[in-house]
Amino acid sequence: MASTQRDYEELFSEDEVKSSSNVEHTNTHVDFYEHGDPDEIIGSDILSKYIPLHERVGLVYDARMEEHRSSNKHHPEHPARVRAIFCTLEEQGLAQRCVRIPAREATPDELLSVHAADYVQTMCSLHKLTTSELKRRA
């Protein structure tokens, strides 16, 4: 799916988008070692000079993600898994190389782009159910 400048404006601040669109893109290989240790230049102006914002990896993380729990102890999404993934990204220096994208709730259109309407409606109504009703549906 092709991305447009407007897509980036929705995800990133106006300043980030402007600085990204002013970068002249070339297909030439850039030897970052000529500028020093690559780990020291990550996040510096040197990096943004050569890699436009729309070609970088985005990372969405919020501590609230660790609050997602399931009554099923075998469910793959649980707080320890989410925290372990983020810690590994930080320990390996990968989180620092990503463009941080603030977490936010998905819009109805975003949900409907990947889920059926009846599923979205069902999920949006679950907060009205009691714990025993939720367990019966699980």
GROMACS .gro file of C-alpha atoms in nm:
model
  138
    1MET     CA    1   0.000   0.000   0.000
    2ALA     CA    2   0.147   0.334  -0.101
    3SER     CA    3   0.185   0.598   0.166
    4THR     CA    4   0.121   0.963   0.104
    5GLN     CA    5   0.262   1.277   0.260
    6ARG     CA    6  -0.074   1.317   0.438
    7ASP     CA    7  -0.030   0.973   0.601
    8TYR     CA    8   0.300   1.087   0.749
    9GLU     CA    9   0.150   1.415   0.866
   10GLU     CA   10  -0.104   1.217   1.069
   11LEU     CA   11   0.166   1.002   1.231
   12PHE     CA   12   0.443   1.252   1.290
   13SER     CA   13   0.478   1.610   1.402
   14GLU     CA   14   0.472   1.883   1.139
   15ASP     CA   15   0.842   1.960   1.197
   16GLU     CA   16   0.941   1.595   1.147
   17VAL     CA   17   0.746   1.572   0.823
   18LYS     CA   18   0.889   1.899   0.689
   19SER     CA   19   1.246   1.800   0.770
   20SER     CA   20   1.188   1.460   0.610
   21SER     CA   21   1.043   1.600   0.290
   22ASN     CA   22   1.337   1.838   0.252
   23VAL     CA   23   1.582   1.548   0.242
   24GLU     CA   24   1.710   1.469  -0.104
   25HIS     CA   25   1.678   1.095  -0.158
   26THR     CA   26   1.948   0.913  -0.348
   27ASN     CA   27   2.009   0.546  -0.411
   28THR     CA   28   2.376   0.584  -0.329
   29HIS     CA   29   2.527   0.383  -0.048
   30VAL     CA   30   2.623   0.589   0.257
   31ASP     CA   31   2.919   0.473   0.462
   32PHE     CA   32   2.826   0.585   0.812
   33TYR     CA   33   3.168   0.480   0.939
   34GLU     CA   34   3.319   0.782   0.763
   35HIS     CA   35   3.118   0.993   1.009
   36GLY     CA   36   3.228   0.798   1.317
   37ASP     CA   37   3.080   0.517   1.523
   38PRO     CA   38   2.730   0.437   1.386
   39ASP     CA   39   2.597   0.379   1.738
   40GLU     CA   40   2.698   0.734   1.831
   41ILE     CA   41   2.537   0.897   1.528
   42ILE     CA   42   2.198   0.728   1.563
   43GLY     CA   43   1.950   1.003   1.641
   44SER     CA   44   2.192   1.273   1.528
   45ASP     CA   45   2.154   1.515   1.239
   46ILE     CA   46   2.387   1.296   1.031
   47LEU     CA   47   2.131   1.014   1.032
   48SER     CA   48   1.839   1.238   0.932
   49LYS     CA   49   2.051   1.388   0.653
   50TYR     CA   50   2.077   1.051   0.478
   51ILE     CA   51   1.765   0.861   0.578
   52PRO     CA   52   1.431   1.036   0.519
   53LEU     CA   53   1.175   1.000   0.798
   54HIS     CA   54   0.938   0.793   0.584
   55GLU     CA   55   1.211   0.529   0.536
   56ARG     CA   56   1.281   0.478   0.907
   57VAL     CA   57   1.126   0.219   1.137
   58GLY     CA   58   0.857   0.343   1.373
   59LEU     CA   59   0.811   0.208   1.725
   60VAL     CA   60   0.490   0.242   1.923
   61TYR     CA   61   0.522   0.155   2.290
   62ASP     CA   62   0.341   0.269   2.601
   63ALA     CA   63   0.361   0.121   2.952
   64ARG     CA   64  -0.019   0.085   2.939
   65MET     CA   65   0.036  -0.201   2.692
   66GLU     CA   66   0.161  -0.403   2.987
   67GLU     CA   67  -0.185  -0.379   3.146
   68HIS     CA   68  -0.333  -0.610   2.879
   69ARG     CA   69  -0.420  -0.931   3.058
   70SER     CA   70  -0.618  -1.239   2.974
   71SER     CA   71  -0.781  -1.479   3.218
   72ASN     CA   72  -0.631  -1.753   2.999
   73LYS     CA   73  -0.278  -1.802   3.135
   74HIS     CA   74  -0.173  -1.958   2.802
   75HIS     CA   75  -0.278  -1.655   2.596
   76PRO     CA   76   0.028  -1.525   2.404
   77GLU     CA   77  -0.039  -1.159   2.484
   78HIS     CA   78   0.053  -1.096   2.845
   79PRO     CA   79   0.242  -0.820   3.029
   80ALA     CA   80   0.569  -1.012   3.070
   81ARG     CA   81   0.591  -1.079   2.695
   82VAL     CA   82   0.528  -0.716   2.600
   83ARG     CA   83   0.782  -0.590   2.855
   84ALA     CA   84   1.043  -0.850   2.749
   85ILE     CA   85   1.015  -0.746   2.384
   86PHE     CA   86   1.058  -0.377   2.463
   87CYS     CA   87   1.348  -0.445   2.703
   88THR     CA   88   1.524  -0.651   2.435
   89LEU     CA   89   1.480  -0.372   2.180
   90GLU     CA   90   1.630  -0.124   2.428
   91GLU     CA   91   1.917  -0.353   2.536
   92GLN     CA   92   2.016  -0.416   2.174
   93GLY     CA   93   2.003  -0.044   2.092
   94LEU     CA   94   1.722  -0.095   1.842
   95ALA     CA   95   1.459   0.115   2.021
   96GLN     CA   96   1.689   0.417   2.006
   97ARG     CA   97   1.723   0.377   1.628
   98CYS     CA   98   1.349   0.390   1.571
   99VAL     CA   99   1.122   0.689   1.530
  100ARG     CA  100   0.908   0.688   1.845
  101ILE     CA  101   0.539   0.712   1.765
  102PRO     CA  102   0.307   0.806   2.051
  103ALA     CA  103   0.048   0.540   2.138
  104ARG     CA  104  -0.314   0.631   2.078
  105GLU     CA  105  -0.648   0.460   2.041
  106ALA     CA  106  -0.727   0.326   1.695
  107THR     CA  107  -0.996   0.511   1.504
  108PRO     CA  108  -1.309   0.324   1.391
  109ASP     CA  109  -1.188   0.348   1.029
  110GLU     CA  110  -0.852   0.195   1.124
  111LEU     CA  111  -1.024  -0.092   1.306
  112LEU     CA  112  -1.261  -0.151   1.015
  113SER     CA  113  -0.970  -0.164   0.772
  114VAL     CA  114  -0.855  -0.492   0.931
  115HIS     CA  115  -1.164  -0.630   1.112
  116ALA     CA  116  -1.524  -0.704   1.016
  117ALA     CA  117  -1.781  -0.448   1.136
  118ASP     CA  118  -1.967  -0.700   1.356
  119TYR     CA  119  -1.640  -0.793   1.529
  120VAL     CA  120  -1.559  -0.426   1.600
  121GLN     CA  121  -1.912  -0.372   1.736
  122THR     CA  122  -1.882  -0.678   1.960
  123MET     CA  123  -1.543  -0.569   2.096
  124CYS     CA  124  -1.668  -0.215   2.159
  125SER     CA  125  -1.963  -0.347   2.360
  126LEU     CA  126  -1.762  -0.581   2.587
  127HIS     CA  127  -1.702  -0.311   2.849
  128LYS     CA  128  -2.075  -0.325   2.932
  129LEU     CA  129  -2.059  -0.693   3.035
  130THR     CA  130  -2.000  -0.826   3.383
  131THR     CA  131  -1.701  -1.048   3.458
  132SER     CA  132  -1.918  -1.361   3.460
  133GLU     CA  133  -2.071  -1.265   3.122
  134LEU     CA  134  -1.723  -1.212   2.979
  135LYS     CA  135  -1.608  -1.553   3.105
  136ARG     CA  136  -1.910  -1.721   2.943
  137ARG     CA  137  -1.819  -1.562   2.608
  138ALA     CA  138  -1.451  -1.656   2.630
   0.00000   0.00000   0.00000
